[in-house]
Amino acid sequence: MPTMYVRIADDLARQIAAGDLSPGDRVPSTRQIAAQRGVAMATATKALAELQRRGLVRSVVGVGTVVADAAGEEALALPTASLGARTPMASSPRRTATVGEPTITGRSSPALTRAADMQGRIVEAAIRLADSEGIGAVSMRRIGIELGVPTMSLYRWVPSKDDLTLYMLDATLGTMTWPDPPPPGWRAQLEYAARGQWAVTRAHPWLAQLL
């Protein structure tokens, strides 16, 4: 059975394919998804990230997440198993590098390298602010001051606050390590995941507000 965020992404993808959501239409925000479906913010942000991965939506500065112009039905033809869904005990460990990096195949271009580096600096600054002052202190303006760059220039690398929240979640939760092979039995696996999440949350207390 696909995970919850994949099921939410599948449902929204079907609405796009059916024409209920047309190119340019706003899709529900992470807060709306969390409230409507009774899921955590982390699940909602992962659902939107999954839609972006399929090329069905895009982020627009000052607007939010909208249906992409080229959102096609071919994305719905992919079997769920091929959508990149991962269970908590996936056998391959998660990368601990900053998430949201452009996928680079072959030789890295200077432009992609600069983009990944700048995005990483923004996410690191946001995490530092949240750790020291709480998640409420995180804003593009504060991050711009921390990095010594104009606020509006940050949107070139991080399209929206929702995207920044997703990157912060993945960057911190991505530090959790997973054994290969996983502990035997579902109970031991859940305990391992819970202890790992607890340790990360103690290091970053603001995570509790988002999770």
mmCIF file of C-alpha atoms in Angstrom:
data_model
loop_
_atom_site.group_PDB
_atom_site.id
_atom_site.type_symbol
_atom_site.label_atom_id
_atom_site.label_comp_id
_atom_site.label_asym_id
_atom_site.label_seq_id
_atom_site.Cartn_x
_atom_site.Cartn_y
_atom_site.Cartn_z
ATOM 1 C CA MET A 1 0.000 0.000 0.000
ATOM 2 C CA PRO A 2 1.411 3.438 -0.908
ATOM 3 C CA THR A 3 2.263 5.809 1.912
ATOM 4 C CA MET A 4 -0.149 8.587 2.889
ATOM 5 C CA TYR A 5 1.672 11.397 1.073
ATOM 6 C CA VAL A 6 1.699 9.349 -2.157
ATOM 7 C CA ARG A 7 -2.039 8.671 -1.814
ATOM 8 C CA ILE A 8 -2.675 12.397 -1.401
ATOM 9 C CA ALA A 9 -0.482 13.160 -4.415
ATOM 10 C CA ASP A 10 -2.321 10.495 -6.456
ATOM 11 C CA ASP A 11 -5.682 12.041 -5.537
ATOM 12 C CA LEU A 12 -4.590 15.539 -6.556
ATOM 13 C CA ALA A 13 -3.040 14.148 -9.754
ATOM 14 C CA ARG A 14 -6.375 12.552 -10.657
ATOM 15 C CA GLN A 15 -8.091 15.924 -10.148
ATOM 16 C CA ILE A 16 -5.563 17.517 -12.496
ATOM 17 C CA ALA A 17 -6.061 14.800 -15.122
ATOM 18 C CA ALA A 18 -9.853 15.130 -14.861
ATOM 19 C CA GLY A 19 -9.663 18.883 -15.400
ATOM 20 C CA ASP A 20 -10.946 19.760 -11.945
ATOM 21 C CA LEU A 21 -7.650 21.609 -11.528
ATOM 22 C CA SER A 22 -6.509 23.378 -14.696
ATOM 23 C CA PRO A 23 -3.069 24.783 -15.597
ATOM 24 C CA GLY A 24 -2.447 27.880 -13.498
ATOM 25 C CA ASP A 25 -4.974 26.920 -10.808
ATOM 26 C CA ARG A 26 -3.698 26.948 -7.249
ATOM 27 C CA VAL A 27 -3.547 23.571 -5.556
ATOM 28 C CA PRO A 28 -4.233 23.303 -1.813
ATOM 29 C CA SER A 29 -1.399 24.607 0.353
ATOM 30 C CA THR A 30 0.352 22.419 2.893
ATOM 31 C CA ARG A 31 -1.762 23.919 5.687
ATOM 32 C CA GLN A 32 -4.970 23.285 3.746
ATOM 33 C CA ILE A 33 -3.994 19.692 2.981
ATOM 34 C CA ALA A 34 -3.054 19.082 6.613
ATOM 35 C CA ALA A 35 -6.367 20.514 7.839
ATOM 36 C CA GLN A 36 -8.586 18.873 5.217
ATOM 37 C CA ARG A 37 -7.045 15.419 5.415
ATOM 38 C CA GLY A 38 -6.013 15.327 9.045
ATOM 39 C CA VAL A 39 -2.327 14.706 8.358
ATOM 40 C CA ALA A 40 0.879 16.281 9.629
ATOM 41 C CA MET A 41 2.453 19.256 7.879
ATOM 42 C CA ALA A 42 5.401 17.058 6.931
ATOM 43 C CA THR A 43 3.065 14.658 5.095
ATOM 44 C CA ALA A 44 1.358 17.542 3.304
ATOM 45 C CA THR A 45 4.638 19.088 2.172
ATOM 46 C CA LYS A 46 5.885 15.725 0.938
ATOM 47 C CA ALA A 47 2.664 15.313 -1.096
ATOM 48 C CA LEU A 48 3.263 18.641 -2.863
ATOM 49 C CA ALA A 49 6.908 17.734 -3.388
ATOM 50 C CA GLU A 50 5.790 14.478 -5.010
ATOM 51 C CA LEU A 51 3.537 16.396 -7.403
ATOM 52 C CA GLN A 52 6.466 18.659 -8.281
ATOM 53 C CA ARG A 53 8.636 15.607 -8.868
ATOM 54 C CA ARG A 54 6.054 14.319 -11.352
ATOM 55 C CA GLY A 55 6.044 17.688 -13.128
ATOM 56 C CA LEU A 56 2.372 18.319 -12.398
ATOM 57 C CA VAL A 57 2.773 21.497 -10.330
ATOM 58 C CA ARG A 58 5.196 24.380 -9.951
ATOM 59 C CA SER A 59 5.847 27.096 -7.368
ATOM 60 C CA VAL A 60 5.054 30.708 -8.222
ATOM 61 C CA VAL A 61 6.487 33.484 -6.080
ATOM 62 C CA GLY A 62 3.734 35.397 -4.300
ATOM 63 C CA VAL A 63 1.068 32.930 -5.429
ATOM 64 C CA GLY A 64 1.914 29.468 -4.167
ATOM 65 C CA THR A 65 1.837 26.069 -5.826
ATOM 66 C CA VAL A 66 -0.090 25.962 -9.099
ATOM 67 C CA VAL A 67 -0.837 23.357 -11.741
ATOM 68 C CA ALA A 68 1.958 23.283 -14.307
ATOM 69 C CA ASP A 69 1.211 24.291 -17.883
ATOM 70 C CA ALA A 70 2.456 20.952 -19.203
ATOM 71 C CA ALA A 71 0.790 18.765 -16.559
ATOM 72 C CA GLY A 72 -0.064 15.651 -18.547
ATOM 73 C CA GLU A 73 -1.935 12.480 -17.792
ATOM 74 C CA GLU A 74 1.132 10.374 -18.516
ATOM 75 C CA ALA A 75 2.303 10.944 -14.948
ATOM 76 C CA LEU A 76 -0.772 9.107 -13.703
ATOM 77 C CA ALA A 77 0.114 6.062 -15.773
ATOM 78 C CA LEU A 78 3.141 5.349 -13.622
ATOM 79 C CA PRO A 79 2.576 2.517 -11.168
ATOM 80 C CA THR A 80 2.673 3.625 -7.550
ATOM 81 C CA ALA A 81 5.771 1.509 -6.927
ATOM 82 C CA SER A 82 7.707 3.669 -9.387
ATOM 83 C CA LEU A 83 6.792 6.989 -7.772
ATOM 84 C CA GLY A 84 9.704 7.024 -5.394
ATOM 85 C CA ALA A 85 7.614 6.236 -2.329
ATOM 86 C CA ARG A 86 9.707 5.082 0.591
ATOM 87 C CA THR A 87 8.718 3.307 3.731
ATOM 88 C CA PRO A 88 10.286 4.434 7.023
ATOM 89 C CA MET A 89 12.640 1.474 6.923
ATOM 90 C CA ALA A 90 13.781 1.711 3.332
ATOM 91 C CA SER A 91 16.914 -0.337 2.939
ATOM 92 C CA SER A 92 18.926 2.438 1.300
ATOM 93 C CA PRO A 93 19.937 5.217 3.692
ATOM 94 C CA ARG A 94 18.783 8.760 3.057
ATOM 95 C CA ARG A 95 21.307 11.311 1.927
ATOM 96 C CA THR A 96 22.275 13.811 4.574
ATOM 97 C CA ALA A 97 23.110 16.510 2.050
ATOM 98 C CA THR A 98 20.809 19.494 1.720
ATOM 99 C CA VAL A 99 17.590 18.488 0.060
ATOM 100 C CA GLY A 100 16.047 20.258 -2.843
ATOM 101 C CA GLU A 101 19.282 20.118 -4.814
ATOM 102 C CA PRO A 102 18.852 19.876 -8.578
ATOM 103 C CA THR A 103 19.255 16.318 -9.804
ATOM 104 C CA ILE A 104 22.575 16.262 -11.617
ATOM 105 C CA THR A 105 23.473 13.515 -14.042
ATOM 106 C CA GLY A 106 26.891 13.244 -15.569
ATOM 107 C CA ARG A 107 29.188 16.212 -15.084
ATOM 108 C CA SER A 108 27.853 19.018 -12.866
ATOM 109 C CA SER A 109 27.458 22.379 -14.564
ATOM 110 C CA PRO A 110 28.682 25.488 -12.714
ATOM 111 C CA ALA A 111 25.136 26.911 -12.733
ATOM 112 C CA LEU A 112 23.645 23.840 -11.033
ATOM 113 C CA THR A 113 26.488 23.736 -8.536
ATOM 114 C CA ARG A 114 25.939 27.392 -7.613
ATOM 115 C CA ALA A 115 22.192 26.823 -7.295
ATOM 116 C CA ALA A 116 22.652 23.865 -4.948
ATOM 117 C CA ASP A 117 25.211 25.784 -2.880
ATOM 118 C CA MET A 118 23.018 28.887 -2.510
ATOM 119 C CA GLN A 119 19.940 26.864 -1.657
ATOM 120 C CA GLY A 120 21.946 24.969 0.930
ATOM 121 C CA ARG A 121 23.115 28.228 2.534
ATOM 122 C CA ILE A 122 19.520 29.481 2.735
ATOM 123 C CA VAL A 123 18.282 26.278 4.360
ATOM 124 C CA GLU A 124 21.197 26.206 6.820
ATOM 125 C CA ALA A 125 20.504 29.830 7.819
ATOM 126 C CA ALA A 126 16.803 29.039 8.305
ATOM 127 C CA ILE A 127 17.629 26.054 10.519
ATOM 128 C CA ARG A 128 20.053 28.132 12.605
ATOM 129 C CA LEU A 129 17.362 30.761 13.144
ATOM 130 C CA ALA A 130 14.740 28.167 14.063
ATOM 131 C CA ASP A 131 17.127 26.428 16.475
ATOM 132 C CA SER A 132 18.054 29.650 18.265
ATOM 133 C CA GLU A 133 14.827 31.670 18.133
ATOM 134 C CA GLY A 134 12.041 29.294 17.131
ATOM 135 C CA ILE A 135 10.282 28.625 13.840
ATOM 136 C CA GLY A 136 8.365 31.903 14.120
ATOM 137 C CA ALA A 137 11.609 33.824 13.638
ATOM 138 C CA VAL A 138 12.223 32.288 10.223
ATOM 139 C CA SER A 139 11.396 34.663 7.381
ATOM 140 C CA MET A 140 12.965 35.490 4.062
ATOM 141 C CA ARG A 141 13.813 38.945 5.393
ATOM 142 C CA ARG A 142 15.720 37.537 8.380
ATOM 143 C CA ILE A 143 17.511 35.015 6.203
ATOM 144 C CA GLY A 144 18.496 37.796 3.794
ATOM 145 C CA ILE A 145 19.959 39.764 6.705
ATOM 146 C CA GLU A 146 21.831 36.703 7.969
ATOM 147 C CA LEU A 147 23.344 36.049 4.537
ATOM 148 C CA GLY A 148 23.850 39.706 3.635
ATOM 149 C CA VAL A 149 21.787 39.539 0.434
ATOM 150 C CA PRO A 150 18.565 41.269 -0.726
ATOM 151 C CA THR A 151 15.435 39.497 0.480
ATOM 152 C CA MET A 152 13.837 39.171 -2.955
ATOM 153 C CA SER A 153 16.938 37.524 -4.399
ATOM 154 C CA LEU A 154 16.315 34.511 -2.155
ATOM 155 C CA TYR A 155 13.191 33.581 -4.107
ATOM 156 C CA ARG A 156 15.394 32.704 -7.052
ATOM 157 C CA TRP A 157 16.629 29.717 -5.069
ATOM 158 C CA VAL A 158 13.659 28.957 -2.775
ATOM 159 C CA PRO A 159 10.336 29.732 -4.520
ATOM 160 C CA SER A 160 8.105 29.969 -1.432
ATOM 161 C CA LYS A 161 7.893 29.640 2.343
ATOM 162 C CA ASP A 162 6.239 26.238 1.891
ATOM 163 C CA ASP A 163 9.249 25.075 -0.124
ATOM 164 C CA LEU A 164 11.608 26.391 2.558
ATOM 165 C CA THR A 165 9.668 24.489 5.234
ATOM 166 C CA LEU A 166 9.929 21.299 3.192
ATOM 167 C CA TYR A 167 13.669 21.750 2.704
ATOM 168 C CA MET A 168 14.157 22.375 6.430
ATOM 169 C CA LEU A 169 12.199 19.233 7.310
ATOM 170 C CA ASP A 170 14.106 17.062 4.881
ATOM 171 C CA ALA A 171 17.478 18.511 5.855
ATOM 172 C CA THR A 172 16.938 17.777 9.554
ATOM 173 C CA LEU A 173 15.053 14.493 9.294
ATOM 174 C CA GLY A 174 17.524 13.457 6.613
ATOM 175 C CA THR A 175 20.238 13.270 9.268
ATOM 176 C CA MET A 176 18.570 10.153 10.665
ATOM 177 C CA THR A 177 20.459 6.997 9.773
ATOM 178 C CA TRP A 178 18.807 3.706 8.862
ATOM 179 C CA PRO A 179 20.391 0.289 9.331
ATOM 180 C CA ASP A 180 20.790 -2.042 6.387
ATOM 181 C CA PRO A 181 19.244 -4.524 6.815
ATOM 182 C CA PRO A 182 16.538 -3.001 9.053
ATOM 183 C CA PRO A 183 15.714 -4.469 12.469
ATOM 184 C CA PRO A 184 13.637 -7.653 12.196
ATOM 185 C CA GLY A 185 9.901 -7.197 12.671
ATOM 186 C CA TRP A 186 7.594 -4.195 12.392
ATOM 187 C CA ARG A 187 7.672 -3.435 16.123
ATOM 188 C CA ALA A 188 11.464 -3.112 16.202
ATOM 189 C CA GLN A 189 11.379 -1.006 13.038
ATOM 190 C CA LEU A 190 8.785 1.382 14.474
ATOM 191 C CA GLU A 191 10.762 1.672 17.702
ATOM 192 C CA TYR A 192 13.942 2.473 15.788
ATOM 193 C CA ALA A 193 12.159 5.113 13.696
ATOM 194 C CA ALA A 194 10.514 6.652 16.782
ATOM 195 C CA ARG A 195 13.787 6.854 18.707
ATOM 196 C CA GLY A 196 15.519 8.401 15.714
ATOM 197 C CA GLN A 197 12.800 11.007 15.235
ATOM 198 C CA TRP A 198 12.826 11.777 18.970
ATOM 199 C CA ALA A 199 16.586 12.386 18.897
ATOM 200 C CA VAL A 200 16.316 14.728 15.914
ATOM 201 C CA THR A 201 13.380 16.575 17.485
ATOM 202 C CA ARG A 202 15.344 17.113 20.704
ATOM 203 C CA ALA A 203 18.140 18.649 18.645
ATOM 204 C CA HIS A 204 15.649 20.829 16.730
ATOM 205 C CA PRO A 205 12.650 21.512 19.032
ATOM 206 C CA TRP A 206 10.790 23.500 16.351
ATOM 207 C CA LEU A 207 10.268 20.240 14.433
ATOM 208 C CA ALA A 208 7.544 19.276 16.902
ATOM 209 C CA GLN A 209 5.428 22.221 15.744
ATOM 210 C CA LEU A 210 5.644 21.067 12.136
ATOM 211 C CA LEU A 211 5.251 17.355 12.756
#
